[in-house]
Amino acid sequence: QVHGLATPGGFISSTGVAGLTLGGGFGYLSRKRGLTVDNLCSVDLVTAAGELVRASADCNPDLFWGLKGGGGNFGVITSFEFDLHALGPDVLAGPVVHAFDDAPHVLREVTSLMRDAPDEVSCLPVLRHAPPAPFIPEAYHGRMILLLALIYAGDPDDAEAALAPLRGIGDPIADAVGIKPYTAFQSMFDASANAGARNYWKGHYFDALSGEAVDALCEHAARMTSKESVIGMLSLGGEIARWPAESAPYPHRNAAWVLNIQARWRDAVEDTRHITWARETFNAVAPFTTGGVYINFISGDEGTARVRAAYGGRIHDRLAALKGEWDPDNVFHLNQNIAPAVSATA
Ligand SMILES: Cc1cc2nc3c(=O)[nH]c(=O)nc-3n(C[C@H](O)[C@H](O)[C@H](O)COP(=O)(O)OP(=O)(O)OC[C@H]3O[C@@H](n4cnc5c(N)ncnc54)[C@H](O)[C@@H]3O)c2cc1C
C-alpha cells in the first residue's frame, strides 16, 4: 500500500499470509481480483526430500496447482510471489450499523442488492454485540447489532454511487463509511480477533443467502452465548467465479457467500456452552448451504472425511496423487492432511 498496490488478503489484517494462501484465500478485494491464489505467481518451498524447489505456471505446474488450495501438504514454503493491483491507498469504505431487530429485513435487501453489485463492491455483514466505538450511539453499546462492512475497491469517482444502494437500506443507527486508507479499513476488526481468547469456528458456503437462512442466522445470533462471538458473512462471486472450476483445488467458486460462525470466550469452564452454540447455529443453517467446507475454516482436527469433503472426491484424489509424488511418507502431516496415494507401480 506504500505504492498504492494490493492483492487480496483476509478481512483481519494479521491473518497469516502462508496458511491463508495455501487454502485459497479470500477477502474484501476478491470479488474484484479473485482468490489470493488467483494472484499467486510463484512459490519457493523445501520439499520432504529436503530440496529447495520452485513452483509456478511454467515450473512444476502440477505442484503449483496443488499449492493453490492444498494447504501445507507439499513442503515448507519459504516465499510467495503475488500479482499486485492498483488500489487507493485511500478508498471509500467503512461500517453501516443497524439495530438487531431490523437485521432480517436488512440482510434480505443486502443479498438482493449484492446479486447485481459491481465487482468493486464488497460487503461483510456481521451479527455481533456492538463495541463501544464512538461512531455507534452509546445506547447500543453492548447490544446485538447488524454491522455491514462496505468497501468500493475501484475508481474513487464511481464509489459514492456504487455504495449508495447498500447505505440506503432501512434506517441505520450509524454510517461511518468515508474515505480512509485501505489498511485502516482492512484492520477494522483486528481488535475483535486479538490474541488470548478461546475460539471455536464453523463455516458454510451459500449459493444464495435465502430468507430462511437469514432467519435461522438471526434466531441463533439472538441466542449468542458470548459477547465476543460473531457471525460474519462475506460476499463472494465476481472474479472468483470467472476462473475455470478446477484451476485450483478450491471447489467453491460459484458460492455467493461464505459464512463464518466464530465463538470466542475466555474461560475454559464455559467451553461446552459456546461450542454448543456454534454447532447449533451451524446445524440450523446447514439445509440452506452448498454443503461445501472451506479448508481454512475447519477447526483443528475434524478428521480426514471432512478434509475430503472440503475438496470433493476428484480434486482430493488428484491432491493425494500429488502428495504421493512429493511427500510419499507423509512427512508433512500436522495439517489438514491429505494422505499420499500409493501408485500402482510402487
Ligand atoms: C482472525 C482470523 C481471520 C481470518 N480471516 C480469513 C479471511 O478473511 N479469509 C480467509 O481466506 N481466511 C481467513 N482466516 C482463515 C485463515 O486463512 C487460516 O486460519 C490460515 O491457516 C491462517 O494462516 P497462518 O499462516 O496463520 O496459518 P498457521 O495457523 O500458522 O498454519 C496453518 C497451516 O497452514 C500451513 N502453513 C502455514 N505456514 C506454512 C508454510 N510456510 N509452509 C507450508 N505450510 C504452511 C500448515 O499446514 C499449517 O498447519 C482467518 C483466520 C483467523 C484466525
Short mmCIF file of C-alpha atoms in Angstrom, two decimals, residues 75-325:
data_model
loop_
_atom_site.label_atom_id
_atom_site.label_comp_id
_atom_site.label_asym_id
_atom_site.label_seq_id
_atom_site.Cartn_x
_atom_site.Cartn_y
_atom_site.Cartn_z
CA GLY A 75 6.53 -28.66 1.72
CA VAL A 76 7.64 -25.70 3.77
CA ILE A 77 7.03 -22.53 1.79
CA THR A 78 9.83 -20.02 2.05
CA SER A 79 8.49 -17.39 -0.37
CA PHE A 80 5.35 -16.41 -2.24
CA GLU A 81 5.28 -14.05 -5.23
CA PHE A 82 1.96 -12.30 -5.91
CA ASP A 83 0.46 -10.11 -8.62
CA LEU A 84 -0.38 -6.64 -7.32
CA HIS A 85 -3.13 -4.27 -8.42
CA ALA A 86 -3.64 -0.53 -8.09
CA LEU A 87 -5.75 0.27 -5.02
CA GLY A 88 -6.06 3.53 -3.09
CA PRO A 89 -4.22 3.86 -0.80
CA ASP A 90 -7.43 5.72 0.12
CA VAL A 91 -10.76 4.01 -0.60
CA LEU A 92 -14.43 4.65 0.16
CA ALA A 93 -15.20 2.14 2.88
CA GLY A 94 -16.47 1.65 6.42
CA PRO A 95 -19.27 0.28 8.57
CA VAL A 96 -23.01 0.89 8.43
CA VAL A 97 -24.80 -0.25 11.58
CA HIS A 98 -28.40 -1.37 12.02
CA ALA A 99 -30.48 -2.23 15.06
CA PHE A 100 -30.66 -6.01 15.51
CA ASP A 101 -34.47 -6.03 15.14
CA ASP A 102 -34.01 -4.78 11.58
CA ALA A 103 -31.41 -7.45 10.70
CA PRO A 104 -33.75 -9.92 8.91
CA HIS A 105 -35.09 -7.20 6.60
CA VAL A 106 -31.70 -5.54 6.02
CA LEU A 107 -29.95 -8.83 5.27
CA ARG A 108 -32.63 -9.73 2.71
CA GLU A 109 -32.07 -6.37 0.99
CA VAL A 110 -28.29 -6.81 1.11
CA THR A 111 -28.41 -10.21 -0.54
CA SER A 112 -30.74 -8.92 -3.23
CA LEU A 113 -28.52 -5.87 -3.98
CA MET A 114 -25.28 -7.87 -3.95
CA ARG A 115 -26.61 -10.12 -6.72
CA ASP A 116 -26.16 -7.27 -9.23
CA ALA A 117 -23.46 -5.22 -7.49
CA PRO A 118 -20.30 -4.32 -9.41
CA ASP A 119 -17.25 -6.46 -8.62
CA GLU A 120 -15.64 -3.50 -6.83
CA VAL A 121 -18.33 -3.59 -4.12
CA SER A 122 -17.74 -5.95 -1.25
CA CYS A 123 -19.92 -6.44 1.80
CA LEU A 124 -19.30 -8.22 5.08
CA PRO A 125 -22.45 -8.31 7.24
CA VAL A 126 -21.66 -9.15 10.86
CA LEU A 127 -24.12 -10.05 13.63
CA ARG A 128 -22.45 -9.20 16.91
CA HIS A 129 -22.63 -7.19 20.11
CA ALA A 130 -21.86 -3.52 19.48
CA PRO A 131 -18.39 -2.46 20.55
CA PRO A 132 -18.09 0.81 22.50
CA ALA A 133 -17.00 2.59 19.30
CA PRO A 134 -17.53 6.36 19.11
CA PHE A 135 -19.46 6.13 15.82
CA ILE A 136 -22.12 3.88 17.40
CA PRO A 137 -24.72 5.61 19.63
CA GLU A 138 -23.94 4.79 23.26
CA ALA A 139 -27.41 3.36 23.87
CA TYR A 140 -26.47 0.46 21.56
CA HIS A 141 -23.10 -0.38 23.11
CA GLY A 142 -23.08 -4.00 24.26
CA ARG A 143 -26.36 -4.79 22.46
CA MET A 144 -26.75 -7.02 19.42
CA ILE A 145 -26.44 -5.18 16.11
CA LEU A 146 -26.02 -5.89 12.42
CA LEU A 147 -22.88 -4.24 11.07
CA LEU A 148 -22.25 -4.04 7.31
CA ALA A 149 -18.58 -3.52 6.45
CA LEU A 150 -18.61 -1.96 2.96
CA ILE A 151 -15.85 -1.15 0.50
CA TYR A 152 -15.59 0.06 -3.07
CA ALA A 153 -12.29 -1.27 -4.42
CA GLY A 154 -12.14 0.71 -7.64
CA ASP A 155 -12.15 4.17 -9.23
CA PRO A 156 -12.96 6.66 -6.42
CA ASP A 157 -15.15 8.69 -8.82
CA ASP A 158 -17.60 5.76 -9.02
CA ALA A 159 -17.50 4.84 -5.35
CA GLU A 160 -20.28 7.01 -3.81
CA ALA A 161 -22.86 5.95 -6.40
CA ALA A 162 -21.87 2.28 -6.14
CA LEU A 163 -22.19 2.10 -2.35
CA ALA A 164 -25.33 4.29 -2.16
CA PRO A 165 -27.89 1.44 -2.54
CA LEU A 166 -26.36 -0.59 0.31
CA ARG A 167 -26.04 2.51 2.51
CA GLY A 168 -29.62 3.42 1.70
CA ILE A 169 -31.20 0.25 3.11
CA GLY A 170 -33.59 0.83 6.03
CA ASP A 171 -32.82 3.21 8.85
CA PRO A 172 -29.22 2.74 10.05
CA ILE A 173 -28.23 3.81 13.55
CA ALA A 174 -24.73 4.71 12.29
CA ASP A 175 -22.95 5.19 8.97
CA ALA A 176 -19.18 5.64 9.20
CA VAL A 177 -18.46 4.99 5.52
CA GLY A 178 -15.93 7.54 4.29
CA ILE A 179 -12.63 7.99 2.52
CA LYS A 180 -9.97 6.16 4.52
CA PRO A 181 -6.76 4.19 3.92
CA TYR A 182 -7.46 0.64 2.77
CA THR A 183 -5.12 -0.55 5.54
CA ALA A 184 -7.31 1.19 8.16
CA PHE A 185 -10.43 -0.49 6.77
CA GLN A 186 -8.76 -3.90 6.48
CA SER A 187 -7.70 -3.73 10.15
CA MET A 188 -11.11 -2.52 11.38
CA PHE A 189 -11.93 -5.87 13.04
CA ASP A 190 -8.41 -6.66 14.30
CA ALA A 191 -9.25 -5.78 17.91
CA SER A 192 -12.13 -8.27 17.96
CA ALA A 193 -9.73 -11.04 16.85
CA ASN A 194 -6.94 -10.24 19.28
CA ALA A 195 -4.86 -12.99 20.84
CA GLY A 196 -5.69 -14.80 24.07
CA ALA A 197 -9.32 -15.85 23.61
CA ARG A 198 -10.63 -19.39 23.31
CA ASN A 199 -12.05 -19.91 19.80
CA TYR A 200 -14.31 -22.40 18.06
CA TRP A 201 -15.23 -21.64 14.44
CA LYS A 202 -17.56 -23.23 11.92
CA GLY A 203 -18.13 -22.28 8.29
CA HIS A 204 -20.53 -22.79 5.40
CA TYR A 205 -20.94 -21.59 1.82
CA PHE A 206 -24.19 -20.38 0.25
CA ASP A 207 -25.11 -20.22 -3.42
CA ALA A 208 -27.69 -17.69 -2.29
CA LEU A 209 -28.35 -16.37 1.19
CA SER A 210 -32.06 -17.20 1.34
CA GLY A 211 -34.65 -15.65 3.60
CA GLU A 212 -34.81 -18.93 5.54
CA ALA A 213 -31.05 -18.89 6.09
CA VAL A 214 -31.18 -15.25 7.21
CA ASP A 215 -33.96 -16.05 9.69
CA ALA A 216 -32.07 -19.04 11.09
CA LEU A 217 -28.91 -16.96 11.50
CA CYS A 218 -30.74 -14.11 13.22
CA GLU A 219 -32.55 -16.51 15.53
CA HIS A 220 -29.28 -18.08 16.64
CA ALA A 221 -27.49 -14.72 16.80
CA ALA A 222 -30.14 -13.66 19.33
CA ARG A 223 -29.03 -16.60 21.50
CA MET A 224 -25.29 -15.85 21.19
CA THR A 225 -23.67 -17.07 24.40
CA SER A 226 -20.62 -14.79 24.45
CA LYS A 227 -20.31 -11.04 23.89
CA GLU A 228 -17.15 -11.75 21.90
CA SER A 229 -18.72 -14.16 19.40
CA VAL A 230 -19.70 -13.07 15.91
CA ILE A 231 -21.49 -14.39 12.86
CA GLY A 232 -19.96 -12.97 9.68
CA MET A 233 -20.89 -13.44 6.02
CA LEU A 234 -18.57 -12.30 3.24
CA SER A 235 -19.88 -11.63 -0.25
CA LEU A 236 -18.06 -13.68 -2.88
CA GLY A 237 -18.69 -14.10 -6.63
CA GLY A 238 -17.37 -11.66 -9.23
CA GLU A 239 -13.85 -12.53 -10.38
CA ILE A 240 -13.69 -15.64 -8.14
CA ALA A 241 -16.43 -17.28 -10.19
CA ARG A 242 -14.84 -16.47 -13.57
CA TRP A 243 -11.86 -18.78 -13.17
CA PRO A 244 -12.19 -22.33 -14.51
CA ALA A 245 -13.68 -24.67 -11.90
CA GLU A 246 -10.53 -26.72 -11.30
CA SER A 247 -7.87 -24.06 -11.95
CA ALA A 248 -7.02 -24.53 -8.27
CA PRO A 249 -8.01 -27.11 -5.63
CA TYR A 250 -10.76 -24.77 -4.41
CA PRO A 251 -14.16 -26.14 -5.47
CA HIS A 252 -16.33 -23.30 -4.15
CA ARG A 253 -16.02 -20.76 -6.95
CA ASN A 254 -19.77 -20.49 -7.53
CA ALA A 255 -20.66 -19.71 -3.92
CA ALA A 256 -22.12 -16.22 -3.44
CA TRP A 257 -21.45 -16.01 0.31
CA VAL A 258 -19.19 -17.63 2.87
CA LEU A 259 -20.38 -17.84 6.47
CA ASN A 260 -18.12 -17.85 9.48
CA ILE A 261 -19.58 -18.64 12.89
CA GLN A 262 -16.97 -17.57 15.43
CA ALA A 263 -17.47 -18.50 19.08
CA ARG A 264 -14.96 -16.61 21.25
CA TRP A 265 -14.72 -16.61 25.01
CA ARG A 266 -12.12 -16.51 27.81
CA ASP A 267 -12.86 -19.16 30.45
CA ALA A 268 -12.28 -22.88 29.81
CA VAL A 269 -15.14 -23.85 32.12
CA GLU A 270 -17.50 -22.28 29.56
CA ASP A 271 -16.19 -24.33 26.61
CA THR A 272 -19.22 -26.57 26.21
CA ARG A 273 -21.72 -23.73 26.25
CA HIS A 274 -20.08 -21.70 23.49
CA ILE A 275 -19.09 -24.67 21.33
CA THR A 276 -22.67 -25.94 21.55
CA TRP A 277 -23.98 -22.56 20.38
CA ALA A 278 -21.62 -22.58 17.37
CA ARG A 279 -22.59 -26.14 16.44
CA GLU A 280 -26.33 -25.46 16.82
CA THR A 281 -26.04 -22.37 14.63
CA PHE A 282 -24.03 -24.34 12.05
CA ASN A 283 -26.62 -27.16 12.04
CA ALA A 284 -29.59 -24.80 11.84
CA VAL A 285 -28.40 -23.21 8.59
CA ALA A 286 -26.92 -26.38 7.07
CA PRO A 287 -30.05 -27.17 4.99
CA PHE A 288 -29.65 -23.88 3.09
CA THR A 289 -25.94 -24.18 2.27
CA THR A 290 -23.90 -25.74 -0.54
CA GLY A 291 -22.55 -28.36 1.89
CA GLY A 292 -19.02 -27.25 0.95
CA VAL A 293 -16.29 -26.70 3.51
CA TYR A 294 -13.52 -24.07 3.34
CA ILE A 295 -10.35 -25.92 4.31
CA ASN A 296 -9.14 -22.86 6.23
CA PHE A 297 -12.29 -22.69 8.36
CA ILE A 298 -12.02 -26.26 9.65
CA SER A 299 -11.34 -26.01 13.38
CA GLY A 300 -8.34 -28.14 14.35
CA ASP A 301 -8.67 -31.84 13.62
CA GLU A 302 -12.17 -32.68 12.33
CA GLY A 303 -10.96 -35.83 10.59
CA THR A 304 -10.00 -36.93 7.10
CA ALA A 305 -13.61 -37.22 5.87
CA ARG A 306 -14.10 -33.51 6.42
CA VAL A 307 -10.85 -32.72 4.56
CA ARG A 308 -12.07 -34.86 1.65
CA ALA A 309 -15.42 -33.03 1.77
CA ALA A 310 -13.56 -29.71 1.56
CA TYR A 311 -12.14 -30.66 -1.82
CA GLY A 312 -14.66 -33.10 -3.25
CA GLY A 313 -13.62 -36.56 -4.42
CA ARG A 314 -11.97 -35.75 -7.75
CA ILE A 315 -9.82 -32.87 -6.53
CA HIS A 316 -8.94 -34.80 -3.36
CA ASP A 317 -7.80 -37.77 -5.44
CA ARG A 318 -5.61 -35.51 -7.59
CA LEU A 319 -4.11 -33.93 -4.46
CA ALA A 320 -3.48 -37.38 -2.96
CA ALA A 321 -1.63 -38.45 -6.12
CA LEU A 322 0.46 -35.27 -5.97
CA LYS A 323 1.15 -35.91 -2.30
CA GLY A 324 2.31 -39.41 -3.20
CA GLU A 325 4.77 -37.85 -5.63
#
